Amino acid sequence: MTSMRIKSPRLPRLRKRHLVKQTAGMEPAIQGRMEGAEETALLRKMDAYWRAANYLSVGQIYLMKNPLLRRPLKRDDIKPRLLGHWGTTPGLNFIYVHLNRVIKEHDLSMIYLAGPGHGGPGVVANAYLEGTYSEVYHEISQSERGMQRLFKQFSFPGGIPSHAAPETPGSINEGGELGYVLTHAFGAVFDNPELIAAAVIGDGEAETGPLATSWHSNKFLNPVHDGAVLPILHLNGYKIAGPTVLARLPHHELRSLLEGYGYKPYFVEGVEPLATHRLMASVLDVVIAEITGIQQKARAEGFKTRPMWPMIVLRSPKGWTGPKVVDSVQIEGTFRAHQVPMADMDKPEHIRILERWMKSYQPEKLFDQKGSLRPELAELAPKGDRRMSANPNANGGQLLRDLQLPDFYDYAVKVLRPGAAQVSATTVQGQFIRDVLRLNEERKNFRVFSPDETASNRWSAVFEVTERCSTAEILPSDYKVSPDGRVMEVLSEHMCQGWLEGYLLTGRHGFFSCYEAFIHIVDSMFNQHAKWLEATRHIPWRKPVASLNYLLTSHVWRQDHNGFSHQDPGFIDVVANKRSEVIRIYLPPDANTLLSVTDHCLRSRNYVNVIVAGKQLAPQWLDMDAAVKHCTLGIGIWDWASNDKGFEPDVVMACAGDVPTMETLAAVDLMRLNFPDLKIRMVNVVDLMRLQPASEHPHGMTDKNFDVLFTKDKPVIFAFHGYPMLIHKLTYRRANHSNIHVRGYKERGTTTTPFDMVVLNDLDRFHLVMDVIDRVPKLGSRAAYVKQALLRKLIDHKRYIREHGEDMPEVRNWKWSGEKFGD
Amino acid sequence: MTSMRIKSPRLPRLRKRHLVKQTAGMEPAIQGRMEGAEETALLRKMDAYWRAANYLSVGQIYLMKNPLLRRPLKRDDIKPRLLGHWGTTPGLNFIYVHLNRVIKEHDLSMIYLAGPGHGGPGVVANAYLEGTYSEVYHEISQSERGMQRLFKQFSFPGGIPSHAAPETPGSINEGGELGYVLTHAFGAVFDNPELIAAAVIGDGEAETGPLATSWHSNKFLNPVHDGAVLPILHLNGYKIAGPTVLARLPHHELRSLLEGYGYKPYFVEGVEPLATHRLMASVLDVVIAEITGIQQKARAEGFKTRPMWPMIVLRSPKGWTGPKVVDSVQIEGTFRAHQVPMADMDKPEHIRILERWMKSYQPEKLFDQKGSLRPELAELAPKGDRRMSANPNANGGQLLRDLQLPDFYDYAVKVLRPGAAQVSATTVQGQFIRDVLRLNEERKNFRVFSPDETASNRWSAVFEVTERCSTAEILPSDYKVSPDGRVMEVLSEHMCQGWLEGYLLTGRHGFFSCYEAFIHIVDSMFNQHAKWLEATRHIPWRKPVASLNYLLTSHVWRQDHNGFSHQDPGFIDVVANKRSEVIRIYLPPDANTLLSVTDHCLRSRNYVNVIVAGKQLAPQWLDMDAAVKHCTLGIGIWDWASNDKGFEPDVVMACAGDVPTMETLAAVDLMRLNFPDLKIRMVNVVDLMRLQPASEHPHGMTDKNFDVLFTKDKPVIFAFHGYPMLIHKLTYRRANHSNIHVRGYKERGTTTTPFDMVVLNDLDRFHLVMDVIDRVPKLGSRAAYVKQALLRKLIDHKRYIREHGEDMPEVRNWKWSGEKFGD
C-alpha cells in the first residue's frame, strides 16, 4: 500500500481542530480503545479487508480476464468499454468494513444503504467478500473463475448495472436516481426497533431536494419502538465535473446546518489510511454507544424528547487509493476520479498504471491460491443474517406477515336502490383503514402516509385509533399529534413516498393518500420503485413484498381549491407506461366498490396499486354484493342502467371514474326520457387494465370478450376520469376502436375554479347525450329538437354556475330514478 | 382593531431574548428610527393599510354582495361555498405593506413572491389597493361596484383561483404546487442587479424537498452583477391540519439551520400589531441596509467572498386578526384558521362573527363613500413601476430582448453523402451554444442550466467562453469554476428548473440540458410552467416570454451508465398531455437537424421546447441545406433512402429519433439487398407534433397530407425513440392507423447495461426487416429464407454482445452505402 499513500496538498484539508473539539466529549475509555497494539493489528487487518474490497471494485470496473493478475495484464484482459465509477467506491468500502467491525462486536442488526450513484462495485464487492453473493449466484463462486465472472458481469451486457440494484444482495436503495437514501433508511427503521440503517449520503446526492428535506425525518422517529438511522455524509468534494455544495461550506456552516437538522455530527477526515481507520473506528464506537444509549434510555423511561442522533461526516479524497496522476494530470482527490481514472486502455502506459494500481492492494496477501479471501480476513465479516448483504430486512419479503384485515362487508354502505344513498366514499374507506390500523396495532406493521392530507382526504376516522406522528415539540393547540402516531404526515410527497418504500421493502404494509394534483411530484420515484418491482419478480431470492398503494383523491373533477393551474390526471398515464406485471389502476365509482378494491390492494404483493376516488358526497350505485362482483370482474354491464336486455344495443355508454359514472347515468336518464326506443348498454370500468388486450396485461380482456361488451360496430360514448388518450391507447387494437368516442379531462388555457369542471370539459350529461344523437342515425328527426333543447339547457346551466357558484338545481338535485331501466 | 388584538397563551411564544440578541448588532441610529412620534403615526397608517388588505382578503373569501357592509350582512351576501384560505393571508399582507414602505423610502425595484399556498386573497388585495388590478382589469374598478366584483370573482366559477396565479399582476410564482418560491426568486435576480426579490416561504412549503435545497442558491449568487433575494420565512405553525416542522424546532436549531444555509436570520415575532409593526420596520431597515451594503461593497471592490445575506423569520399567528373562537373552539393561532374560520354560513351566529370580524378592520376609515381607498392610505403605496404588482420584472415579456444568435449554418457538419461523417450531435450544438453565450455576454441575458452534466452532455465548448458558476470556495483542483460563470450546475433538477423558470419569467433566455432518465424529476414543475404559459396566452397584458428549452440527452438508447432500472423516455408523454399551443417536441436525427432545431427554439416564445438528441458519435445524414428544409417541414420522405420514386410504395419505413433512424436506414439497406423489387418509402419525423391531426395541434398535418406520406393502406413500420403508445396516441385518427406497427422502448423485467438496448427492445434492423416480411405479402417464398437468415444473425449478434460487450463488427461498422437508393 505504501506507494498509494498519498498526501496531496490539494486534497481536502484535515480539520483536526474541529475534530478534536468534537471528540473532546467522548468517554476516555472509548477514545483509548483503538490505540493499543492489539487494536493496531485489528486495524491493519481491516485495512487489508478494505484493500480486498477495493481490489475487487477496480477489477469489476476494468477486467474481463486475468482477475488475480497471475500474468502480466494485457489489453485483451480489459473490457472494451469502461462504464463503472471509481470515485465514490473506496469511501463506500471504507465505511463498510468499519460497520462490519461494530456489527460483530455488538451483534447488531444493520443494513447498508449506498446513496452515492454508481457505487455498485463497492457493495457488490462486499457482498462477495462476505459470501452472500456466491450463495445467491452460484456461478459467482469464491474462486478465480468466480472472480472472473464477478468482474466481467459488471456493467456489461447481460450482467448487472453499475449501481446498487435489486440484484445486489443487501440493497433496498438503488443508487440510480439520487436523493432517496435517507427517506428509505428512515422508512426501513420505523417500527423496527432492532435495526440500524446506515445511510451513506454522497455530497452530490445531498444537493437534491428530496435529500435536503429528508434530514428532518428525525422529527418522526421514536427511539422507543423505532430503530435508528446512522447518516454518514461522505464528502469527496466533486460530482461528475463540478465541486459539491456541502464540501465547500466553511466548516462552521456545515456543522451549523447538520446541527440545525437536529444531528450531532462527528467528523472523520483523512487521507492516510491507518490514521483514518483509527479515527473512524473511534468515532464509530462513540456513535454506536450514543445510539444504543438513546435507545436504552427511551425504552426504559418512555419517550421524553427528541434526541440529537449522532451522525458521521467522512471527508476523504475522491478516488482514494487510486492513481494519483495519469497523463500528467492529477486524478485522486479531483473530479477526474469520478468515473474511471484512465478511460483509454489502448495506451500501454495506462495498462501499466492499472496493473500497478491493482497490485498496490497486494492481492496475493488477500486471496489464496484458489482465489478465495484468506480466512483471517474473512473472519472479519459478520456471520449469517448479520452480514449486511444477507440481513433479512434488505429482502423484506422474508419478514412479511399478512395484514390482519377486517371484513370489508362490515363497512358496506346500504344501497337499497341505485343512487339512493349520498356518501363520501373515502370517508367509508377511512373507517376500514382505521380498523386495519387497530387490528395490526400489536404487530406494528402498517402505517399511512400523506402530505398533511389525511383529514382532508376524509380519513379522519383513523384518528379514533391513532395520531399524527411527531417527536418534535407538541403544543396543546395541536390535534391528534403524538410520538406514537402511525399517521405519517409531512408536506413532502418525496418523503412520504420514500418512507413508504423503505417501510415496504423491509417487509411491512402501508398506504399513501395524496391529492391527485400533486402526485406527479413523485413520478420519477414511482418509476424507480416500479422498475425495482419489475426486476425483483425475476430474481428468485427476492421474496414478494407488500404492494405500494396509492389513494388519489381531491381529484380533478372535484378539487375545490386548486384550479386548472395545477390539475392533472396524468399520473395514471405515467403508471400505464410501466410493465403490466407490476401496475394496477382502479377507478371505483362509489364507496362499496372502493371498499372492495381497497381490501384487494392490501392483500396483494409486488404491485403498485393506484386507486382514484372522490372524497365528496356522491350518490352510491351498488350494494356490497353487486360491488364485489363488479370489482372481481373489473368491468361490466350495469343491467339496471341498460335496456338492451342482452340484445345488441344501439349505443354503449361506457364510463370509468366516479364523476364520469354519475354523468353517464344522468345522460342515460335523459335518453330514456327522450328516446324510449333507443337500446342503451351501460358499461362501467373499475379496473382500467381490463381494457387492454390479454396479451398486454394479465388483467386484459380477450378480443372476444371485449367485443361482447363493447360490440364490434356500435357507437361507444366513453366518459373517462383522465386524459381521453389513455382510453385510446388501451383500446386501439380493438375491433370497435374507431367507434369509441372518449370524453375526459382537457387542458384549458385558463386557470379557474373547479365548480364547473364538468361543463368546462364538456363531460356533462348534456354533451354525452348530444354525442349519442350525433352518432346514432336511427333517432330520426326528433333528435334535432332534443339536441337544440340540450344546448339551451347547457347555456342555462353554465350561466347559473357563474352566477351562483354551484350547479343549477336540476343538475345538483338530479337523482337516478331508482327503477330498473330495462324492466 | 382593539377587539381583535388577542394575546392568547397558546399562540406562538415570543422569543424576545433571541430577538434582542440578534438585533444587538444593529446600528443604533437604525434601531431608533421607528421609535419617535412621527414614526408611530406612520406605523398607524401602515396598520390601517394592512387592515384594508385584510378586509379585502376576507371579503374575497366570503362575500358576493354588500362589499362595504353598508347594510347588515345576510346569508344571501355570502358565497354558497367557501373556498379561500385565510390562515396565511394576514401575514402575507403584513409583509407586503412593510415592503411598500422600504420601496418608497429607497426607491427600490422589488417583486413579491408569495410561496404559501392559496395566498391569493392577499396578493390580489394588494394589487387592487395599489391600483394595478383596476388598470389591467377595468371592470374591477376602485369603487363599491368594483369591490363587489373583486370579491365575487375570487375562487368562483369563471373567476380567479385561490392562489397567486398568472392572472395576478405582479406574480411570477404560482402558490399552487409548493416548493419553488426560492428558486424562482433566485432565477429572477440572476443578472438583474437592481432587483430585490422578496420571497415569502410558508412553513408548510419549507418542508418540501425543492425548497429545502434551494436555500443553497446563495452559493450561486454574485452581488456584483446579480440582484438580491430577501427570504422571509413565515412561521405560522400549521399546515392544513398538522404542525409544521420548522415552527417546532427549538430556536437554536432553527437559527443553526438557517445559518448553516448561509443566511443571517432576523427574527420578528409578534401578536400585538403595533409592536410587531415597529419590530418589522426596524428589522427591515437593517436588512435593506445590509443588502445594499453588500452590493455596494461588491460592486466597488469586486467579488471577494460569498456574503451572509440577511433574511427574516416572521413568526405570527395563523389567521392573525381573525376570529379568536368559533363554536367554542380556538381558531386564531391554530390549524383551524388554515382555510376559513367559519365554513357553515347557514348559522346566523357565524354571519354575526363574520360581520364583527370585517367591521373590526373599521372599513369606514379605510374606504371612502365611493368605495375607494382613502388618499392618505393610498399614498403609502409606491407609484408606477415601483409597485410590486406592476414591476416589469413580474411581466418579463415587457423586458425581453431578442437573443443575438450566430448563424447556425456556420456550425454545419459537412455531409458529403449520407452516413459519411461520424459526429457527436450535442458536441456541435455545444459550439453553437458557446457562441450564443459569447454574443450575449454584454447583455447578460442567457444562461445554461444543468445538474452537473454540461460536460457529460458534450457541451464542453461553452467552457471556452465561460465557467461553472459558484460563489462558494474555489480550489485549484477545480476546472472552470468562477463566480462569474454562466453555466448553472447543481445536482438538483428542481433547482435548475426553478432557476430557469424565474430567469425566463423575468425576461431572459436559457437552456436546460439533462439526462433523459432524470427529467421525470421535474414532471410536475414542467406541468405547472406549461399551464402558466397556457394561461398567459389568454391574458393580454402578459407579454410573451422566451421559451423553456430542454435538451434531453444520454437518452435511453445510448445511456451508457444507467441501466434499465432508471431509464424512461416518458417525459415526452407527460409533455404531450399539455395543450398543443404551448408544447413542441423535436427528435432531430443528426447534428445539422439539431442545429436547425436549436436555432428555432431559441427564437421562439411562450413554448416549452423539448429536444431529444444523442451525445455519442453517430453517422450524419443530411447536409445543412437538406437539414433546414427537413426541419422546416418537420417530417418528410428521405428520397435518397427510398426507391418508390413518387409512386405508391409497398411499405413505409418511418422513424423518429437518432438511433431509430439509424436502425431504419440499416434495415432499408438490408431490404434493398434482399428484396430489390420492393418499393420502399423512408419517412423521418423531426417535429413529433406533425403526426397529430391539424385540429389538435398547430403543427399537425391534415389528413390529406398524412395520407400522402403514409399511404392509406400500406404497412408502416415505425421505429420510435419513446414508448410506442405515443405514436398510436398521435395517429389513431388517421386512415392508415391500423397498419402502423410501432417499435419503441419497452419496459423490461430486468436491470442491465445498455450496450444491447437496441436488441433488448427488438428495435434492431433485423426486427424491422422481419416486420416488413411479416406485413408485405408480395415478397413471396424468398421471404421465409431471408427471415430465417435474419433470425440466425440476430442470435449471433446477441451472443457477440454478451461475450464482447459491444455490437458485432457487421453491425458496429455498418455504413449507409452512400448511393442514392432510388437511382
XYZ file of N, CA and C in Angstrom, chain B residues 140-256:
351
model
N -62.875 45.719 -12.591
C -62.629 45.640 -11.133
C -62.116 47.015 -10.709
N -63.008 47.977 -10.731
C -62.603 49.370 -10.512
C -62.503 49.704 -9.025
N -61.969 50.889 -8.769
C -61.827 51.370 -7.381
C -63.153 51.968 -6.930
N -64.129 51.119 -6.740
C -65.462 51.595 -6.377
C -66.191 50.459 -5.684
N -67.321 50.763 -5.155
C -68.077 49.720 -4.470
C -68.425 48.586 -5.441
N -68.837 49.003 -6.651
C -69.189 48.002 -7.666
C -67.950 47.151 -8.017
N -66.812 47.821 -8.159
C -65.570 47.104 -8.463
C -65.196 46.164 -7.335
N -65.379 46.643 -6.114
C -65.020 45.808 -4.970
C -65.920 44.570 -4.900
N -67.186 44.779 -5.236
C -68.108 43.631 -5.239
C -67.657 42.595 -6.263
N -67.228 43.079 -7.420
C -66.748 42.139 -8.446
C -65.451 41.465 -8.018
N -64.587 42.245 -7.385
C -63.335 41.684 -6.861
C -63.642 40.528 -5.911
N -64.609 40.769 -5.044
C -64.945 39.741 -4.061
C -65.538 38.508 -4.740
N -66.485 38.758 -5.613
C -67.224 37.623 -6.157
C -66.346 36.715 -7.028
N -65.458 37.329 -7.809
C -64.679 36.542 -8.773
C -63.731 35.552 -8.109
N -63.415 35.838 -6.835
C -62.387 35.040 -6.172
C -62.879 33.613 -5.927
N -62.103 32.638 -6.380
C -62.424 31.220 -6.191
C -63.865 30.939 -6.565
N -64.263 31.446 -7.709
C -65.639 31.334 -8.148
C -65.629 30.956 -9.623
N -66.606 30.172 -10.050
C -66.607 29.768 -11.461
C -66.463 30.959 -12.393
N -65.588 30.844 -13.337
C -65.347 31.927 -14.273
C -64.461 33.017 -13.710
N -64.045 32.853 -12.478
C -63.242 33.898 -11.837
C -61.778 33.528 -11.762
N -61.184 33.772 -10.608
C -59.747 33.540 -10.448
C -59.514 32.486 -9.373
N -58.377 31.821 -9.441
C -58.111 30.788 -8.436
C -57.690 31.385 -7.095
N -57.567 30.519 -6.119
C -57.342 30.993 -4.754
C -55.862 31.155 -4.420
N -55.012 31.060 -5.417
C -53.582 31.247 -5.181
C -53.057 32.295 -6.153
N -51.878 32.799 -5.868
C -51.234 33.695 -6.823
C -51.127 32.939 -8.138
N -51.516 33.578 -9.221
C -51.659 32.865 -10.486
C -51.204 33.787 -11.606
N -51.140 33.282 -12.834
C -50.774 34.170 -13.941
C -51.681 35.393 -14.023
N -52.930 35.238 -13.639
C -53.874 36.361 -13.687
C -53.542 37.440 -12.672
N -52.718 37.120 -11.683
C -52.417 38.072 -10.613
C -51.288 38.993 -11.037
N -51.545 40.285 -11.169
C -50.453 41.192 -11.534
C -49.342 41.133 -10.484
N -48.129 41.095 -10.949
C -47.004 41.083 -10.027
C -46.506 39.699 -9.679
N -47.215 38.667 -10.110
C -46.825 37.318 -9.715
C -45.974 36.642 -10.784
N -44.899 35.981 -10.360
C -44.215 35.042 -11.249
C -44.108 33.678 -10.577
N -44.836 33.487 -9.512
C -44.755 32.226 -8.783
C -46.140 31.823 -8.348
N -46.548 30.685 -8.820
C -47.882 30.205 -8.518
C -47.880 29.514 -7.158
N -48.776 29.928 -6.296
C -48.865 29.283 -4.988
C -49.718 28.034 -5.047
N -49.528 27.231 -6.059
C -50.326 26.025 -6.204
C -49.541 24.853 -5.671
N -48.741 24.253 -6.523
C -47.843 23.212 -6.059
C -46.672 23.906 -5.390
N -46.409 23.542 -4.159
C -45.467 24.310 -3.346
C -44.025 23.846 -3.528
N -43.095 24.752 -3.230
C -41.695 24.344 -3.144
C -40.736 25.158 -3.987
N -41.278 26.083 -4.786
C -40.410 26.677 -5.790
C -40.168 28.166 -5.606
N -40.635 28.727 -4.515
C -40.580 30.183 -4.410
C -39.150 30.702 -4.345
N -38.269 29.978 -3.675
C -36.892 30.476 -3.569
C -36.133 30.307 -4.885
N -36.319 29.181 -5.555
C -35.624 29.022 -6.840
C -36.133 30.047 -7.840
N -37.429 30.296 -7.838
C -37.950 31.329 -8.747
C -37.341 32.694 -8.410
N -37.244 32.979 -7.125
C -36.706 34.280 -6.718
C -35.245 34.419 -7.158
N -34.460 33.374 -6.946
C -33.054 33.463 -7.356
C -32.941 33.559 -8.875
N -33.726 32.760 -9.588
C -33.710 32.854 -11.040
C -34.026 34.266 -11.506
N -34.943 34.916 -10.806
C -35.358 36.263 -11.204
C -34.242 37.286 -11.040
N -33.379 37.098 -10.047
C -32.380 38.142 -9.777
C -31.016 37.858 -10.398
N -30.798 36.662 -10.931
C -29.532 36.439 -11.642
C -29.438 37.450 -12.783
N -28.300 38.119 -12.896
C -28.101 39.122 -13.959
C -29.129 40.245 -13.892
N -29.603 40.537 -12.742
C -30.654 41.542 -12.588
C -30.271 42.410 -11.389
N -29.186 43.203 -11.528
C -28.537 43.770 -10.335
C -29.416 44.725 -9.530
N -30.401 45.339 -10.155
C -31.213 46.307 -9.409
C -32.382 45.670 -8.673
N -32.645 44.413 -8.989
C -33.875 43.812 -8.470
C -33.674 43.147 -7.106
N -34.637 43.345 -6.234
C -34.713 42.558 -5.000
C -35.979 41.705 -5.082
N -35.807 40.412 -4.943
C -36.961 39.511 -4.954
C -37.265 39.119 -3.512
N -38.390 39.597 -3.018
C -38.821 39.222 -1.672
C -39.595 37.916 -1.793
N -39.088 36.882 -1.165
C -39.693 35.552 -1.315
C -40.258 35.111 0.028
N -41.572 35.063 0.106
C -42.208 34.608 1.344
C -42.353 33.096 1.276
N -41.768 32.438 2.258
C -41.757 30.972 2.303
C -42.657 30.531 3.439
N -43.714 29.816 3.101
C -44.569 29.287 4.159
C -43.876 28.159 4.886
N -44.244 27.944 6.130
C -43.559 26.844 6.838
C -44.057 25.485 6.370
N -45.205 25.463 5.689
C -45.581 24.231 5.005
C -44.656 23.997 3.823
N -44.602 24.996 2.953
C -43.745 24.891 1.768
C -42.311 24.521 2.140
N -41.853 25.051 3.283
C -40.457 24.822 3.683
C -40.151 23.349 3.885
N -41.177 22.516 4.053
C -40.944 21.083 4.237
C -40.677 20.352 2.928
N -41.006 20.964 1.810
C -40.805 20.266 0.536
C -39.323 20.136 0.227
N -38.999 19.112 -0.536
C -37.610 18.907 -0.928
C -37.051 20.062 -1.740
N -37.740 20.453 -2.817
C -37.186 21.533 -3.640
C -36.886 22.794 -2.831
N -37.764 23.130 -1.899
C -37.488 24.339 -1.110
C -36.302 24.109 -0.183
N -36.253 22.920 0.405
C -35.192 22.650 1.384
C -33.810 22.777 0.755
N -33.671 22.391 -0.497
C -32.351 22.506 -1.111
C -32.121 23.885 -1.696
N -33.191 24.606 -2.027
C -32.989 25.844 -2.789
C -32.446 26.982 -1.925
N -32.439 26.823 -0.617
C -31.719 27.779 0.223
C -30.272 27.937 -0.259
N -29.712 26.830 -0.746
C -28.308 26.853 -1.169
C -28.071 27.663 -2.444
N -29.124 28.204 -3.014
C -28.951 29.050 -4.202
C -28.004 30.215 -3.933
N -27.849 30.579 -2.662
C -26.946 31.699 -2.364
C -25.491 31.398 -2.741
N -25.168 30.127 -2.952
C -23.799 29.796 -3.394
C -23.609 30.060 -4.881
N -24.628 30.593 -5.518
C -24.558 30.833 -6.956
C -24.886 32.286 -7.293
N -25.020 33.092 -6.268
C -25.438 34.483 -6.454
C -24.238 35.395 -6.253
N -24.004 36.237 -7.237
C -22.854 37.140 -7.187
C -23.351 38.583 -7.073
N -23.106 39.223 -5.931
C -23.668 40.572 -5.717
C -23.136 41.608 -6.696
N -22.074 41.269 -7.417
C -21.541 42.247 -8.378
C -22.540 42.468 -9.520
N -23.067 41.380 -10.060
C -23.943 41.541 -11.219
C -25.319 40.915 -11.049
N -25.566 40.298 -9.907
C -26.903 39.775 -9.643
C -27.613 40.685 -8.646
N -28.920 40.574 -8.623
C -29.695 41.291 -7.607
C -29.686 40.521 -6.297
N -30.678 40.764 -5.478
C -30.707 40.130 -4.159
C -32.041 39.429 -3.942
N -31.971 38.365 -3.160
C -33.187 37.690 -2.708
C -33.327 37.957 -1.221
N -34.521 38.345 -0.823
C -34.787 38.504 0.605
C -35.767 37.407 1.015
N -35.243 36.316 1.598
C -36.161 35.259 2.034
C -36.867 35.673 3.328
N -38.156 35.498 3.352
C -38.932 35.772 4.567
C -39.655 34.482 4.921
N -39.116 33.806 5.895
C -39.721 32.542 6.330
C -40.867 32.870 7.260
N -42.047 32.551 6.828
C -43.240 32.927 7.593
C -43.735 31.717 8.369
N -43.457 31.712 9.660
C -43.854 30.591 10.509
C -45.184 30.909 11.167
N -46.232 30.264 10.687
C -47.476 30.399 11.456
C -47.871 29.076 12.090
N -46.994 28.107 11.961
C -47.076 26.947 12.841
C -47.841 25.739 12.343
N -48.739 25.957 11.378
C -49.577 24.831 10.956
C -49.703 24.747 9.446
N -49.913 23.537 8.993
C -50.280 23.311 7.599
C -51.808 23.199 7.555
N -52.331 22.260 6.754
C -53.789 22.089 6.718
C -54.285 21.662 8.092
N -53.618 20.710 8.663
C -54.147 20.111 9.890
C -53.061 19.865 10.931
N -51.862 19.673 10.492
C -50.808 19.318 11.439
C -49.831 20.462 11.653
N -49.006 20.350 12.686
C -47.971 21.355 12.928
C -46.870 21.259 11.860
N -46.115 22.331 11.715
C -45.041 22.307 10.723
C -43.711 21.960 11.377
N -42.822 21.452 10.583
C -41.525 21.016 11.110
C -40.723 22.212 11.614
N -40.589 23.241 10.787
C -39.688 24.334 11.174
C -40.224 25.128 12.358
N -41.538 25.252 12.457
C -42.090 26.022 13.577
C -41.860 25.326 14.903
N -41.596 24.037 14.869
C -41.419 23.298 16.115
C -39.958 22.997 16.430
N -39.065 23.556 15.654
C -37.654 23.425 16.032
C -37.378 24.314 17.227
N -36.551 23.854 18.139
C -36.073 24.782 19.165
C -35.392 25.967 18.464
N -35.485 27.124 19.084
C -34.977 28.327 18.424
C -33.525 28.173 17.969
N -32.697 27.555 18.804
C -31.285 27.463 18.432
C -31.095 26.543 17.232
N -31.945 25.555 17.087
C -31.829 24.677 15.917
C -32.246 25.409 14.642
N -33.333 26.162 14.754
C -33.788 26.917 13.580
C -32.713 27.912 13.152
N -32.156 28.596 14.134
C -31.096 29.545 13.817
C -29.901 28.821 13.179
N -29.520 27.715 13.775
C -28.408 26.924 13.240
C -28.677 26.518 11.803
